[in-house]
């Protein structure tokens, strides 16, 4: 019996060794979910915190995990990469991986309203 494949859309961001951390996160996500569709990376100003600029990208993938397990996998990747709450309070974000969409369930509505998220998702969908 085959397991259902769920469509997932992720937003990645980093403002500390950003290029290296984004690449490491991509490799870990590929190990967890297999084939990834990855947008280009964009440098954006920090939103809501005082910090250096962020490198951001969007990833689309498929998973046979349910939403709770996908979220757990993302949190484990963040933790394994050393993303700590105390660093975030200081404006240091080694890696942030947000689940924007799981099948037809949109999450993080405030992120969807960001111009760079819309741009990168549209490029992935139509490019």
C-alpha positions as semicolon CSV with decimal commas, in nm:
position;residue;x (nm);y (nm);z (nm)
1;X;0,000;0,000;0,000
2;X;0,149;0,333;-0,101
3;X;0,152;0,626;0,137
4;X;-0,002;0,954;0,034
5;X;0,242;1,218;-0,085
6;X;0,175;1,559;0,066
7;X;0,284;1,880;-0,109
8;X;0,484;2,108;0,118
9;X;0,615;2,461;0,073
10;X;0,891;2,584;0,301
11;X;1,051;2,924;0,361
12;X;1,417;2,928;0,466
13;X;1,599;3,224;0,613
14;X;1,935;3,294;0,776
15;X;2,128;3,603;0,882
16;X;2,440;3,431;1,023
17;X;2,685;3,259;0,784
18;X;2,373;3,275;0,575
19;X;2,485;3,120;0,245
20;X;2,652;2,826;0,418
21;X;2,359;2,768;0,653
22;X;2,103;2,783;0,371
23;X;2,307;2,527;0,173
24;X;2,338;2,300;0,477
25;X;1,963;2,325;0,539
26;X;1,892;2,236;0,174
27;X;2,109;1,924;0,206
28;X;1,932;1,819;0,527
29;X;1,590;1,882;0,373
30;X;1,686;1,674;0,071
31;X;1,789;1,390;0,304
32;X;1,453;1,419;0,483
33;X;1,218;1,470;0,187
34;X;1,402;1,368;-0,129
35;X;1,375;1,578;-0,442
36;X;1,341;1,952;-0,378
37;X;1,239;2,240;-0,602
38;X;1,447;2,532;-0,476
39;X;1,403;2,900;-0,559
40;X;1,687;3,141;-0,604
41;X;1,809;3,311;-0,287
42;X;1,721;3,671;-0,213
43;X;1,881;3,905;0,037
44;X;1,619;4,096;0,236
45;X;1,615;4,336;0,526
46;X;1,523;4,196;0,865
47;X;1,154;4,217;0,955
48;X;1,057;4,268;1,317
49;X;1,409;4,239;1,460
50;X;1,728;4,443;1,451
51;X;1,978;4,227;1,266
52;X;2,191;4,194;0,957
53;X;2,008;4,124;0,629
54;X;1,868;3,776;0,568
55;X;1,926;3,532;0,285
56;X;1,591;3,370;0,199
57;X;1,465;3,102;-0,035
58;X;1,154;2,894;-0,087
59;X;1,143;2,517;-0,132
60;X;0,868;2,295;-0,264
61;X;0,881;1,922;-0,194
62;X;0,669;1,621;-0,121
63;X;0,648;1,415;0,195
64;X;0,466;1,106;0,308
65;X;0,479;1,242;0,665
66;X;0,174;1,405;0,822
67;X;0,192;1,775;0,907
68;X;0,297;1,723;1,270
69;X;0,585;1,501;1,165
70;X;0,695;1,748;0,896
71;X;0,696;2,026;1,158
72;X;0,895;1,802;1,395
73;X;1,148;1,726;1,119
74;X;1,192;2,100;1,048
75;X;1,243;2,180;1,418
76;X;1,499;1,898;1,447
77;X;1,694;2,032;1,149
78;X;1,694;2,381;1,303
79;X;1,812;2,243;1,639
80;X;2,079;2,020;1,481
81;X;2,213;2,325;1,297
82;X;2,246;2,515;1,625
83;X;1,953;2,753;1,590
84;X;1,895;2,856;1,951
85;X;1,618;3,066;2,110
86;X;1,876;3,271;2,302
87;X;2,057;3,356;1,976
88;X;1,727;3,455;1,815
89;X;1,656;3,691;2,105
90;X;1,989;3,860;2,016
91;X;1,890;3,884;1,647
92;X;2,106;3,590;1,533
93;X;1,913;3,346;1,316
94;X;2,139;3,062;1,202
95;X;1,850;2,894;1,022
96;X;1,474;2,938;1,020
97;X;1,261;2,686;0,832
98;X;0,890;2,762;0,820
99;X;0,619;2,537;0,679
100;X;0,414;2,774;0,465
101;X;0,181;2,521;0,310
102;X;0,088;2,156;0,363
103;X;-0,130;2,032;0,077
104;X;-0,408;2,295;0,069
105;X;-0,349;2,420;0,425
106;X;-0,182;2,760;0,426
107;X;0,011;2,852;0,739
108;X;0,206;3,161;0,849
109;X;-0,030;3,404;0,676
110;X;0,194;3,700;0,768
111;X;0,477;3,537;0,570
112;X;0,253;3,491;0,265
113;X;0,202;3,869;0,259
114;X;0,575;3,935;0,220
115;X;0,668;4,046;-0,131
116;X;0,977;3,824;-0,152
117;X;0,778;3,513;-0,052
118;X;0,521;3,583;-0,324
119;X;0,794;3,649;-0,580
120;X;0,986;3,328;-0,504
121;X;0,674;3,109;-0,490
122;X;0,550;3,249;-0,821
123;X;0,889;3,189;-0,981
124;X;0,886;2,826;-0,861
125;X;0,530;2,767;-0,977
126;X;0,575;2,926;-1,318
127;X;0,946;2,896;-1,384
